[in-house]
Every structure is written in C-alpha cells, then in structure tokens.
mmCIF file of C-alpha atoms and ligand atoms in Angstrom:
data_model
loop_
_atom_site.group_PDB
_atom_site.id
_atom_site.type_symbol
_atom_site.label_atom_id
_atom_site.label_comp_id
_atom_site.label_asym_id
_atom_site.label_seq_id
_atom_site.Cartn_x
_atom_site.Cartn_y
_atom_site.Cartn_z
ATOM 1 C CA MET D 1 -1.190 -5.472 -2.248
ATOM 2 C CA LEU D 2 -2.209 -5.852 -5.893
ATOM 3 C CA PHE D 3 1.105 -4.684 -7.342
ATOM 4 C CA GLY D 4 4.434 -3.408 -6.064
ATOM 5 C CA TYR D 5 6.069 -0.052 -6.651
ATOM 6 C CA PRO D 6 9.315 0.244 -8.663
ATOM 7 C CA ILE D 7 12.367 0.249 -6.395
ATOM 8 C CA ALA D 8 13.975 2.802 -8.739
ATOM 9 C CA ALA D 9 11.582 5.421 -7.338
ATOM 10 C CA THR D 10 13.461 5.295 -4.019
ATOM 11 C CA ALA D 11 16.805 6.232 -5.562
ATOM 12 C CA GLU D 12 16.755 9.842 -4.325
ATOM 13 C CA ASN D 13 17.250 8.824 -0.703
ATOM 14 C CA TRP D 14 19.976 11.330 0.113
ATOM 15 C CA LEU D 15 18.063 13.153 2.831
ATOM 16 C CA HIS D 16 17.579 9.949 4.812
ATOM 17 C CA GLU D 17 21.244 9.103 4.310
ATOM 18 C CA CYS D 18 22.264 12.623 5.436
ATOM 19 C CA LEU D 19 20.236 12.299 8.633
ATOM 20 C CA LEU D 20 21.835 8.950 9.445
ATOM 21 C CA GLU D 21 25.319 10.297 8.726
ATOM 22 C CA MET D 22 24.800 13.321 10.970
ATOM 23 C CA VAL D 23 23.507 11.155 13.786
ATOM 24 C CA GLN D 24 26.484 8.840 13.352
ATOM 25 C CA THR D 25 28.809 11.856 13.576
ATOM 26 C CA ILE D 26 27.131 12.972 16.792
ATOM 27 C CA HIS D 27 27.606 9.525 18.300
ATOM 28 C CA THR D 28 31.245 9.322 17.209
ATOM 29 C CA ASN D 29 31.943 12.699 18.785
ATOM 30 C CA HIS D 30 30.307 11.738 22.078
ATOM 31 C CA ASP D 31 31.997 8.343 22.219
ATOM 32 C CA GLY D 32 35.412 9.886 21.506
ATOM 33 C CA ARG D 33 34.740 12.808 23.831
ATOM 34 C CA GLN D 34 35.452 15.112 20.922
ATOM 35 C CA VAL D 35 34.137 18.625 20.466
ATOM 36 C CA ALA D 36 30.908 18.456 18.500
ATOM 37 C CA LEU D 37 31.047 19.568 14.864
ATOM 38 C CA ALA D 38 29.532 22.999 14.499
ATOM 39 C CA TRP D 39 26.656 23.793 12.162
ATOM 40 C CA PRO D 40 26.773 23.593 9.188
ATOM 41 C CA ASP D 41 29.977 21.520 9.136
ATOM 42 C CA ILE D 42 28.109 18.525 10.503
ATOM 43 C CA ILE D 43 26.086 18.382 7.268
ATOM 44 C CA PRO D 44 27.709 16.049 4.708
ATOM 45 C CA ALA D 45 29.586 18.286 2.266
ATOM 46 C CA ALA D 46 27.608 17.221 -0.806
ATOM 47 C CA HIS D 47 24.367 18.568 0.681
ATOM 48 C CA ARG D 48 25.620 21.425 2.875
ATOM 49 C CA ASP D 49 24.430 24.143 0.514
ATOM 50 C CA THR D 50 20.957 22.601 0.334
ATOM 51 C CA LEU D 51 20.477 22.103 4.064
ATOM 52 C CA HIS D 52 22.465 24.791 5.867
ATOM 53 C CA ARG D 53 19.543 27.243 6.051
ATOM 54 C CA ARG D 54 17.226 24.628 7.562
ATOM 55 C CA THR D 55 17.190 25.986 11.091
ATOM 56 C CA GLY D 56 14.495 23.510 12.140
ATOM 57 C CA LEU D 57 16.888 20.704 11.298
ATOM 58 C CA TYR D 58 19.667 22.417 13.259
ATOM 59 C CA ASP D 59 17.424 22.742 16.336
ATOM 60 C CA ARG D 60 16.419 19.097 16.220
ATOM 61 C CA LEU D 61 19.973 17.873 15.742
ATOM 62 C CA ALA D 62 21.077 19.994 18.725
ATOM 63 C CA GLN D 63 18.334 18.460 20.892
ATOM 64 C CA TYR D 64 19.316 14.986 19.737
ATOM 65 C CA SER D 65 22.990 15.627 20.445
ATOM 66 C CA ALA D 66 22.266 16.956 23.948
ATOM 67 C CA ALA D 67 20.169 13.896 24.782
ATOM 68 C CA ALA D 68 22.668 11.446 23.254
ATOM 69 C CA GLY D 69 25.476 13.047 25.283
ATOM 70 C CA LYS D 70 23.729 12.082 28.516
ATOM 71 C CA LEU D 71 23.434 8.395 27.553
ATOM 72 C CA SER D 72 25.953 5.762 28.568
ATOM 73 C CA VAL D 73 28.133 4.226 25.864
ATOM 74 C CA PRO D 74 26.093 0.967 25.821
ATOM 75 C CA GLU D 75 22.892 2.996 25.536
ATOM 76 C CA ARG D 76 24.292 4.902 22.568
ATOM 77 C CA GLN D 77 25.324 1.623 21.005
ATOM 78 C CA GLN D 78 21.758 0.380 21.383
ATOM 79 C CA VAL D 79 20.487 3.482 19.591
ATOM 80 C CA LEU D 80 22.965 3.082 16.735
ATOM 81 C CA ALA D 81 22.067 -0.584 16.344
ATOM 82 C CA CYS D 82 18.406 0.361 16.274
ATOM 83 C CA ILE D 83 19.028 2.814 13.435
ATOM 84 C CA VAL D 84 20.396 -0.001 11.301
ATOM 85 C CA GLN D 85 17.723 -2.485 12.357
ATOM 86 C CA GLN D 86 14.745 -0.240 11.628
ATOM 87 C CA ASN D 87 15.934 0.484 8.095
ATOM 88 C CA ARG D 88 16.322 -3.128 6.988
ATOM 89 C CA ILE D 89 12.834 -2.931 5.501
ATOM 90 C CA ALA D 90 13.083 -5.895 3.108
ATOM 91 C CA ASP D 91 14.343 -8.176 5.898
ATOM 92 C CA LEU D 92 11.876 -6.906 8.484
ATOM 93 C CA VAL D 93 8.803 -7.578 6.352
ATOM 94 C CA THR D 94 9.913 -11.175 5.755
ATOM 95 C CA CYS D 95 10.608 -11.653 9.510
ATOM 96 C CA SER D 96 14.211 -12.639 8.728
ATOM 97 C CA THR D 97 15.356 -9.945 11.143
ATOM 98 C CA ASP D 98 13.854 -7.942 13.993
ATOM 99 C CA CYS D 99 14.225 -4.496 15.506
ATOM 100 C CA ASP D 100 13.595 -2.468 18.621
ATOM 101 C CA SER D 101 10.806 0.069 18.508
ATOM 102 C CA LEU D 102 11.038 3.625 19.816
ATOM 103 C CA SER D 103 9.736 2.668 23.250
ATOM 104 C CA ASP D 104 12.579 0.140 23.650
ATOM 105 C CA LEU D 105 15.178 2.938 23.503
ATOM 106 C CA PRO D 106 16.404 4.895 26.551
ATOM 107 C CA LYS D 107 13.652 7.237 27.642
ATOM 108 C CA ALA D 108 15.733 10.422 27.323
ATOM 109 C CA ILE D 109 16.407 9.917 23.600
ATOM 110 C CA GLN D 110 12.874 8.983 22.509
ATOM 111 C CA ALA D 111 11.403 12.456 22.040
ATOM 112 C CA PRO D 112 14.483 13.910 20.252
ATOM 113 C CA VAL D 113 14.522 10.896 17.875
ATOM 114 C CA ALA D 114 10.829 11.277 17.089
ATOM 115 C CA GLU D 115 11.243 15.029 16.486
ATOM 116 C CA LEU D 116 14.315 14.716 14.286
ATOM 117 C CA PHE D 117 13.017 12.007 11.979
ATOM 118 C CA ALA D 118 9.400 13.141 11.773
ATOM 119 C CA PHE D 119 10.480 16.536 10.509
ATOM 120 C CA GLU D 120 8.784 17.321 7.193
ATOM 121 C CA LEU D 121 11.936 18.062 5.222
ATOM 122 C CA LEU D 122 11.062 15.713 2.373
ATOM 123 C CA THR D 123 8.110 17.800 1.243
ATOM 124 C CA GLY D 124 9.934 21.138 1.458
ATOM 125 C CA LEU D 125 12.878 19.880 -0.565
ATOM 126 C CA GLY D 126 10.749 18.481 -3.401
ATOM 127 C CA VAL D 127 11.927 14.917 -2.763
ATOM 128 C CA ARG D 128 8.412 13.739 -2.015
ATOM 129 C CA ASP D 129 7.019 15.106 -5.300
ATOM 130 C CA ARG D 130 9.809 13.579 -7.380
ATOM 131 C CA HIS D 131 9.309 10.251 -5.626
ATOM 132 C CA TYR D 132 5.572 10.305 -6.449
ATOM 133 C CA HIS D 133 6.238 11.371 -10.038
ATOM 134 C CA ALA D 134 8.657 8.467 -10.505
ATOM 135 C CA ILE D 135 6.065 5.982 -9.235
ATOM 136 C CA TYR D 136 3.144 7.504 -11.142
ATOM 137 C CA THR D 137 4.949 7.415 -14.469
ATOM 138 C CA ALA D 138 6.345 3.901 -13.971
ATOM 139 C CA VAL D 139 3.239 1.949 -12.931
ATOM 140 C CA PRO D 140 0.658 1.009 -15.587
ATOM 141 C CA TYR D 141 -2.421 1.752 -13.455
ATOM 142 C CA HIS D 142 -2.949 4.929 -11.458
ATOM 143 C CA VAL D 143 -4.805 3.327 -8.584
ATOM 144 C CA CYS D 144 -3.998 2.635 -4.952
ATOM 145 C CA PRO D 145 -2.442 -0.859 -4.943
ATOM 146 C CA PHE D 146 -3.576 -1.482 -1.376
ATOM 147 C CA CYS D 147 -7.274 -1.632 -2.376
ATOM 148 C CA GLY D 148 -7.372 -1.312 -6.173
ATOM 149 C CA CYS D 149 -10.374 0.986 -5.834
ATOM 150 C CA GLU D 150 -8.976 4.486 -5.252
ATOM 151 C CA TYR D 151 -7.693 6.503 -8.193
ATOM 152 C CA PHE D 152 -4.408 8.384 -7.850
ATOM 153 C CA ASP D 153 -4.346 11.933 -9.164
ATOM 154 C CA ALA D 154 -1.567 13.022 -11.494
ATOM 155 C CA PRO D 155 1.581 14.737 -10.208
ATOM 156 C CA GLY D 156 0.852 18.438 -9.665
ATOM 157 C CA ALA D 157 -2.589 17.799 -8.140
ATOM 158 C CA PRO D 158 -2.991 18.112 -4.341
ATOM 159 C CA ARG D 159 -0.772 15.379 -2.954
ATOM 160 C CA GLU D 160 -1.966 11.845 -2.321
ATOM 161 C CA ASP D 161 -1.251 10.448 1.142
ATOM 162 C CA LEU D 162 2.286 9.221 1.748
ATOM 163 C CA ASP D 163 2.162 6.381 4.227
ATOM 164 C CA HIS D 164 4.947 5.414 6.608
ATOM 165 C CA TYR D 165 4.680 1.668 5.940
ATOM 166 C CA LEU D 166 6.533 0.957 9.177
ATOM 167 C CA PRO D 167 4.782 3.579 11.318
ATOM 168 C CA LYS D 168 6.960 6.470 12.393
ATOM 169 C CA SER D 169 5.545 6.369 15.924
ATOM 170 C CA LEU D 170 7.244 2.977 16.392
ATOM 171 C CA TYR D 171 10.092 3.005 13.875
ATOM 172 C CA PRO D 172 11.128 6.664 13.554
ATOM 173 C CA PHE D 173 14.584 5.948 12.121
ATOM 174 C CA ALA D 174 12.847 4.790 8.922
ATOM 175 C CA ALA D 175 10.537 7.809 8.791
ATOM 176 C CA ALA D 176 12.505 9.676 6.104
ATOM 177 C CA ASN D 177 13.617 6.559 4.225
ATOM 178 C CA LEU D 178 11.897 6.449 0.821
ATOM 179 C CA ARG D 179 12.103 2.663 1.023
ATOM 180 C CA ASN D 180 9.539 2.950 3.831
ATOM 181 C CA LEU D 181 7.358 5.639 2.254
ATOM 182 C CA VAL D 182 4.504 4.596 -0.013
ATOM 183 C CA PRO D 183 1.843 6.600 -1.835
ATOM 184 C CA MET D 184 -1.501 5.347 -0.574
ATOM 185 C CA GLY D 185 -5.144 6.228 -1.202
ATOM 186 C CA MET D 186 -6.722 8.393 1.469
ATOM 187 C CA LYS D 187 -9.251 5.754 2.505
ATOM 188 C CA CYS D 188 -6.622 3.046 2.895
ATOM 189 C CA ASN D 189 -4.320 5.350 4.848
ATOM 190 C CA GLU D 190 -6.688 7.329 7.042
ATOM 191 C CA ARG D 191 -9.556 4.883 7.621
ATOM 192 C CA TYR D 192 -7.891 1.481 7.686
ATOM 193 C CA LYS D 193 -4.123 1.383 8.133
ATOM 194 C CA LEU D 194 -3.776 4.379 10.433
ATOM 195 C CA ALA D 195 -0.813 3.739 12.770
ATOM 196 C CA GLN D 196 -1.175 -0.048 12.772
ATOM 197 C CA ASP D 197 2.078 -1.922 13.140
ATOM 198 C CA ILE D 198 2.609 -3.742 9.840
ATOM 199 C CA LEU D 199 5.318 -5.873 11.485
ATOM 200 C CA ARG D 200 3.306 -7.091 14.475
ATOM 201 C CA ASP D 201 -0.223 -8.301 15.060
ATOM 202 C CA ALA D 202 -2.534 -7.034 17.780
ATOM 203 C CA ALA D 203 -1.051 -9.492 20.269
ATOM 204 C CA GLY D 204 2.466 -8.257 19.532
ATOM 205 C CA GLY D 205 3.523 -11.328 17.514
ATOM 206 C CA ARG D 206 5.724 -10.808 14.447
ATOM 207 C CA ARG D 207 4.008 -11.215 11.074
ATOM 208 C CA ARG D 208 5.118 -11.169 7.466
ATOM 209 C CA SER D 209 4.010 -8.311 5.208
ATOM 210 C CA PHE D 210 4.315 -7.433 1.542
ATOM 211 C CA ASP D 211 7.400 -5.463 0.605
ATOM 212 C CA PRO D 212 5.811 -2.449 -1.115
ATOM 213 C CA TYR D 213 8.811 -2.133 -3.440
ATOM 214 C CA ALA D 214 8.895 -5.752 -4.597
ATOM 215 C CA ASP D 215 7.883 -6.775 -8.121
ATOM 216 C CA ARG D 216 4.470 -8.345 -7.555
ATOM 217 C CA HIS D 217 1.140 -8.851 -9.296
ATOM 218 C CA LEU D 218 -1.726 -10.335 -7.336
ATOM 219 C CA LYS D 219 -5.173 -11.227 -8.686
ATOM 220 C CA VAL D 220 -8.547 -11.308 -6.963
ATOM 221 C CA VAL D 221 -10.386 -14.549 -7.771
ATOM 222 C CA LEU D 222 -14.118 -15.048 -7.089
ATOM 223 C CA ASP D 223 -14.582 -18.515 -8.612
ATOM 224 C CA ASN D 224 -15.572 -20.168 -5.320
ATOM 225 C CA SER D 225 -18.424 -17.730 -4.687
ATOM 226 C CA VAL D 226 -21.820 -19.383 -4.201
ATOM 227 C CA PRO D 227 -24.546 -18.075 -6.562
ATOM 228 C CA PHE D 228 -27.720 -16.971 -4.750
ATOM 229 C CA GLY D 229 -25.915 -17.607 -1.431
ATOM 230 C CA GLY D 230 -26.006 -14.035 -0.176
ATOM 231 C CA ALA D 231 -28.273 -12.773 2.604
ATOM 232 C CA ASP D 232 -30.963 -11.701 0.090
ATOM 233 C CA GLY D 233 -30.977 -15.118 -1.613
ATOM 234 C CA GLN D 234 -30.164 -13.477 -4.946
ATOM 235 C CA THR D 235 -26.689 -11.980 -4.695
ATOM 236 C CA PRO D 236 -23.772 -14.464 -4.522
ATOM 237 C CA ASP D 237 -22.122 -15.404 -1.264
ATOM 238 C CA TRP D 238 -18.769 -13.945 -2.224
ATOM 239 C CA GLN D 239 -15.662 -16.018 -1.613
ATOM 240 C CA ILE D 240 -12.782 -13.661 -2.219
ATOM 241 C CA ASN D 241 -9.452 -15.395 -2.852
ATOM 242 C CA PHE D 242 -6.051 -13.972 -3.678
ATOM 243 C CA ASP D 243 -3.837 -15.513 -6.337
ATOM 244 C CA PRO D 244 -1.172 -16.156 -5.272
ATOM 245 C CA ASP D 245 -2.284 -16.545 -1.668
ATOM 246 C CA SER D 246 0.297 -16.105 1.083
ATOM 247 C CA VAL D 247 0.750 -15.177 4.740
ATOM 248 C CA GLU D 248 1.584 -11.690 3.470
ATOM 249 C CA SER D 249 -1.856 -11.408 1.877
ATOM 250 C CA THR D 250 -3.395 -12.342 5.247
ATOM 251 C CA THR D 251 -1.577 -9.398 6.864
ATOM 252 C CA TRP D 252 -2.676 -7.179 3.981
ATOM 253 C CA ASP D 253 -6.304 -8.206 4.477
ATOM 254 C CA ASN D 254 -6.111 -7.803 8.267
ATOM 255 C CA VAL D 255 -4.640 -4.307 8.046
ATOM 256 C CA PHE D 256 -6.601 -2.930 5.094
ATOM 257 C CA HIS D 257 -9.869 -4.947 5.444
ATOM 258 C CA VAL D 258 -9.608 -5.782 1.751
ATOM 259 C CA ARG D 259 -12.178 -8.593 1.600
ATOM 260 C CA GLU D 260 -14.693 -6.713 3.727
ATOM 261 C CA ARG D 261 -14.388 -3.601 1.551
ATOM 262 C CA ILE D 262 -14.510 -5.465 -1.767
ATOM 263 C CA LYS D 263 -17.643 -7.333 -0.717
ATOM 264 C CA ARG D 264 -19.535 -4.416 0.846
ATOM 265 C CA ASP D 265 -18.417 -1.485 -1.283
ATOM 266 C CA VAL D 266 -18.071 -3.088 -4.703
ATOM 267 C CA LEU D 267 -19.503 -6.572 -5.223
ATOM 268 C CA ASP D 268 -22.759 -6.319 -3.277
ATOM 269 C CA SER D 269 -23.419 -2.765 -4.395
ATOM 270 C CA SER D 270 -22.450 -3.209 -8.068
ATOM 271 C CA PHE D 271 -23.548 -6.754 -8.895
ATOM 272 C CA TRP D 272 -26.987 -6.000 -10.361
ATOM 273 C CA GLN D 273 -25.785 -2.909 -12.174
ATOM 274 C CA TRP D 274 -23.019 -4.965 -13.746
ATOM 275 C CA LEU D 275 -25.594 -7.534 -14.897
ATOM 276 C CA ARG D 276 -27.635 -4.732 -16.468
ATOM 277 C CA ASP D 277 -24.482 -3.443 -18.177
ATOM 278 C CA PHE D 278 -23.845 -6.954 -19.493
ATOM 279 C CA SER D 279 -27.373 -7.047 -20.826
ATOM 280 C CA ALA D 280 -26.844 -3.798 -22.738
ATOM 281 C CA TRP D 281 -23.489 -5.051 -24.027
ATOM 282 C CA PHE D 282 -25.093 -8.323 -25.164
ATOM 283 C CA LYS D 283 -27.772 -6.563 -27.148
ATOM 284 C CA LYS D 284 -25.248 -4.284 -28.820
ATOM 285 C CA ARG D 285 -22.542 -6.842 -29.508
ATOM 286 C CA MET D 286 -24.488 -10.052 -30.121
ATOM 287 C CA GLY D 287 -27.766 -8.771 -31.568
ATOM 288 C CA ILE D 288 -29.506 -12.084 -30.884
ATOM 289 C CA ALA D 289 -33.181 -11.818 -29.957
ATOM 290 C CA ASP D 290 -33.670 -15.257 -28.424
ATOM 291 C CA PRO D 291 -30.236 -16.642 -27.517
ATOM 292 C CA GLY D 292 -29.657 -20.272 -26.655
ATOM 293 C CA ASP D 293 -27.548 -21.585 -23.774
ATOM 294 C CA ALA D 294 -24.351 -21.807 -25.803
ATOM 295 C CA GLU D 295 -24.713 -18.248 -27.068
ATOM 296 C CA VAL D 296 -25.194 -16.863 -23.552
ATOM 297 C CA LEU D 297 -22.215 -18.881 -22.311
ATOM 298 C CA ASP D 298 -20.004 -17.647 -25.150
ATOM 299 C CA ALA D 299 -21.086 -14.088 -24.507
ATOM 300 C CA MET D 300 -20.229 -14.346 -20.802
ATOM 301 C CA ARG D 301 -16.749 -15.660 -21.579
ATOM 302 C CA THR D 302 -16.119 -12.947 -24.152
ATOM 303 C CA TYR D 303 -17.406 -10.245 -21.798
ATOM 304 C CA ALA D 304 -15.131 -11.459 -18.964
ATOM 305 C CA GLU D 305 -12.170 -11.414 -21.364
ATOM 306 C CA ASP D 306 -13.039 -7.904 -22.526
ATOM 307 C CA MET D 307 -13.325 -6.684 -18.954
ATOM 308 C CA ALA D 308 -9.989 -8.275 -18.046
ATOM 309 C CA LEU D 309 -8.344 -6.215 -20.785
ATOM 310 C CA THR D 310 -9.152 -3.005 -18.912
ATOM 311 C CA GLY D 311 -6.823 -4.090 -16.094
ATOM 312 C CA LEU D 312 -6.809 -2.242 -12.783
ATOM 313 C CA THR D 313 -9.214 0.585 -13.514
ATOM 314 C CA ALA D 314 -10.296 1.179 -9.927
ATOM 315 C CA ARG D 315 -13.248 -0.920 -8.739
ATOM 316 C CA GLU D 316 -14.081 -1.933 -12.327
ATOM 317 C CA PHE D 317 -11.235 -4.427 -12.147
ATOM 318 C CA LEU D 318 -13.600 -6.727 -10.248
ATOM 319 C CA ARG D 319 -16.038 -7.072 -13.156
ATOM 320 C CA ALA D 320 -13.856 -9.652 -14.905
ATOM 321 C CA PRO D 321 -13.649 -12.071 -11.938
ATOM 322 C CA VAL D 322 -17.425 -11.698 -11.369
ATOM 323 C CA PHE D 323 -18.248 -12.801 -14.931
ATOM 324 C CA GLN D 324 -15.512 -15.445 -14.871
ATOM 325 C CA MET D 325 -17.210 -16.891 -11.791
ATOM 326 C CA LEU D 326 -20.702 -16.785 -13.374
ATOM 327 C CA HIS D 327 -19.403 -18.346 -16.570
ATOM 328 C CA ARG D 328 -17.674 -21.073 -14.583
ATOM 329 C CA HIS D 329 -20.915 -21.982 -12.787
ATOM 330 C CA CYS D 330 -22.959 -22.008 -16.010
ATOM 331 C CA LYS D 331 -20.374 -24.115 -17.793
ATOM 332 C CA ALA D 332 -20.470 -26.602 -14.907
ATOM 333 C CA GLY D 333 -24.198 -27.005 -15.486
ATOM 334 C CA ASN D 334 -25.702 -24.739 -12.859
ATOM 335 C CA GLN D 335 -29.134 -24.296 -14.455
ATOM 336 C CA ARG D 336 -30.278 -21.644 -12.005
ATOM 337 C CA VAL D 337 -27.359 -19.338 -12.830
ATOM 338 C CA LEU D 338 -27.864 -20.015 -16.540
ATOM 339 C CA ALA D 339 -31.554 -19.127 -16.229
ATOM 340 C CA LEU D 340 -30.602 -15.919 -14.434
ATOM 341 C CA MET D 341 -28.168 -14.981 -17.181
ATOM 342 C CA LYS D 342 -30.780 -15.674 -19.878
ATOM 343 C CA ASP D 343 -33.136 -13.389 -17.971
ATOM 344 C CA VAL D 344 -30.332 -10.826 -17.814
ATOM 345 C CA VAL D 345 -29.815 -10.734 -21.551
ATOM 346 C CA ALA D 346 -33.592 -10.519 -21.963
ATOM 347 C CA MET D 347 -33.495 -7.535 -19.547
ATOM 348 C CA ALA D 348 -35.612 -9.268 -16.932
ATOM 349 C CA VAL D 349 -33.255 -8.794 -14.005
ATOM 350 C CA PRO D 350 -34.571 -7.294 -10.735
HETATM 351 ZN ZN1 ZN E 401 -6.614 2.305 -1.272
#
C-alpha cells in the first residue's frame, strides 16, 4: 500500500457502535432470562430517531435474537468474544492477536450474523459518502493506494468501491466498522483482492498486512533492474522493490499482484513512449544539437527529479524511478545504456 488513509476519516463510526450495543443488549437479555427490549427501545437513545424506521434492521435484529436465544450460555459467550476479536483491526493485521471467523461460530447463528452486519445501512444513512469525502479531501493524491494506478473520482461522482479489508464473509462483525472499510479502485477490488483473506494465506497460515489507516508512505524503486534484460533484449528486466520493504508488502503484493501489474501494465507498455517523451523534453529544455555524455547524464537526473515532483499521479508516478534507474546505470559507466540514451535524445529510438 503506497500510502495510508487518515484515521480521522473513521470518526463517524456510530452505526457500527449501535449494532454492537444492540447485539450486546440482546445477549444480556438472554443470559439474564429477561424480556427482550421492544423495538425501537433497543436502539441506543442517541440514534433512535435516525434508525427507528429502518424495518430491515428490525427484521435482522429479530432473527439474530431468535437464533441467539437458542444457543447455550458458553456459545453466546463465544459469539460475544468473537465480536470483540474481529474488530481489533490494528492488532489483527500485525498478528499480535487472532480471531474466530464466521464458520467457527455455532451454526445456528452464522446466517443471522451475516445478514445483520452485511446490511447496507451505511450507504442509506450517508455515512459512506461522508467517510469517502473525508478521505478524498485529506489525502494529497486522488489515486488508489493499493496500486497507485487508478484515479479516484471526486465526491458526488458514482461511488468508488468500498472494500471490506477483512472480508465480511469471514469477519462479519467488522463489516460495518469504518476502521475496516477502505475506498479501493475497481480493478484492485474486483479483479485482484476479491474475497481473499488479508489475515491468512492460501494455506490458512496467519500473515501480517498493512493497516490501511496507518500513516505510511512507500516508494517503488527500480534501481536493480537490468537494462536490455527483458524478453525482447531491449526493454529492461524489471526488478521492482519496495522502500521500505516488509512482510506486509509481501502480503500486499500477493493479494494485489502489484509487481505483476506494474511490470505488465505500466513499465513494459510505457517504457519506449516514456523515452520518446524524454527526447521531446530534452529538445525543448536543453536545446543542444549534439550533446555529450555529461549533458545527457545531467538531463536524465533533472528529468527524474522533475517527474518525482508530480508525486502519485496514477501510473505516471513510475516515470521517476525509471529515469533514476537509467541515470544510475549511465553514471556507473554502462556504455550501452548511455548509447541508448544518446540515441533517444537524437530521436533514434525504436
Ligand atoms: Zn487500485
């Protein structure tokens, strides 16, 4: 993940907290063999006016209560513990704690839990739009941080995908928790992440993942790429590194196929066009008809610095590390790369 979202955007988490409080009330009533609180009294007073006409919520709570009433006390305790466990997002992604998944709960409660917490109340109440607005206005670049290549539309446009970072099919108690909900580009969400378990690998082993609401800035570095090492003998053999590198970035790459996508969809497909763009820039900026080695080297460094200034502007953010890598090889005395770059500025590239 190239950057984290501001935690302040999750402040309006009252709906999630209401759901948990109502479920807690249901459990307390069953455990104490008390008469269940009638609708709408079961809704926390501060939000009763907002929620009391939500008949879909009432139906789902009634189904949950009926199922919970048939569980034993230890089974209900397991469910309550699971509610707490599944919402410790920051601890779960660092593997400092663990949690049951939906299938670990008593069979009779699984469907009512999934129904209650998957209910699309967030959208209808405007919470989702305010959450997106808070993120969009706070982050400097309006791109998907999971790939860096998809632009985010402004608030008011048709909504971007909202991913359940811990998938709701496994961890439904976190399904309405804004701490677990992250705006995500459509490609990242619908073609790569899907319902993959961010907490566990394919073999079921626990793995560490980025906290999407942590303050983080990660760079893509291409310096170790091998010029002319690609399959066509002309394009570099791209070595895509993350700075800083971490076990979390391995999970990120495994889930979102970041390296594969960067290589195939950006670097291989854009490399020669970016060299042509550099050639045009060189002619305009430098105005030198027959540049020497030092002039080409200086131009490459300046161009990489200029490109870096544009920051995360979708796939263009990879131009800077490409020219940093080329400059690095030329500076180290790679005559073949230097000859290529002199051809480039003379407009003799393929
Ligand atoms: Zn994306």
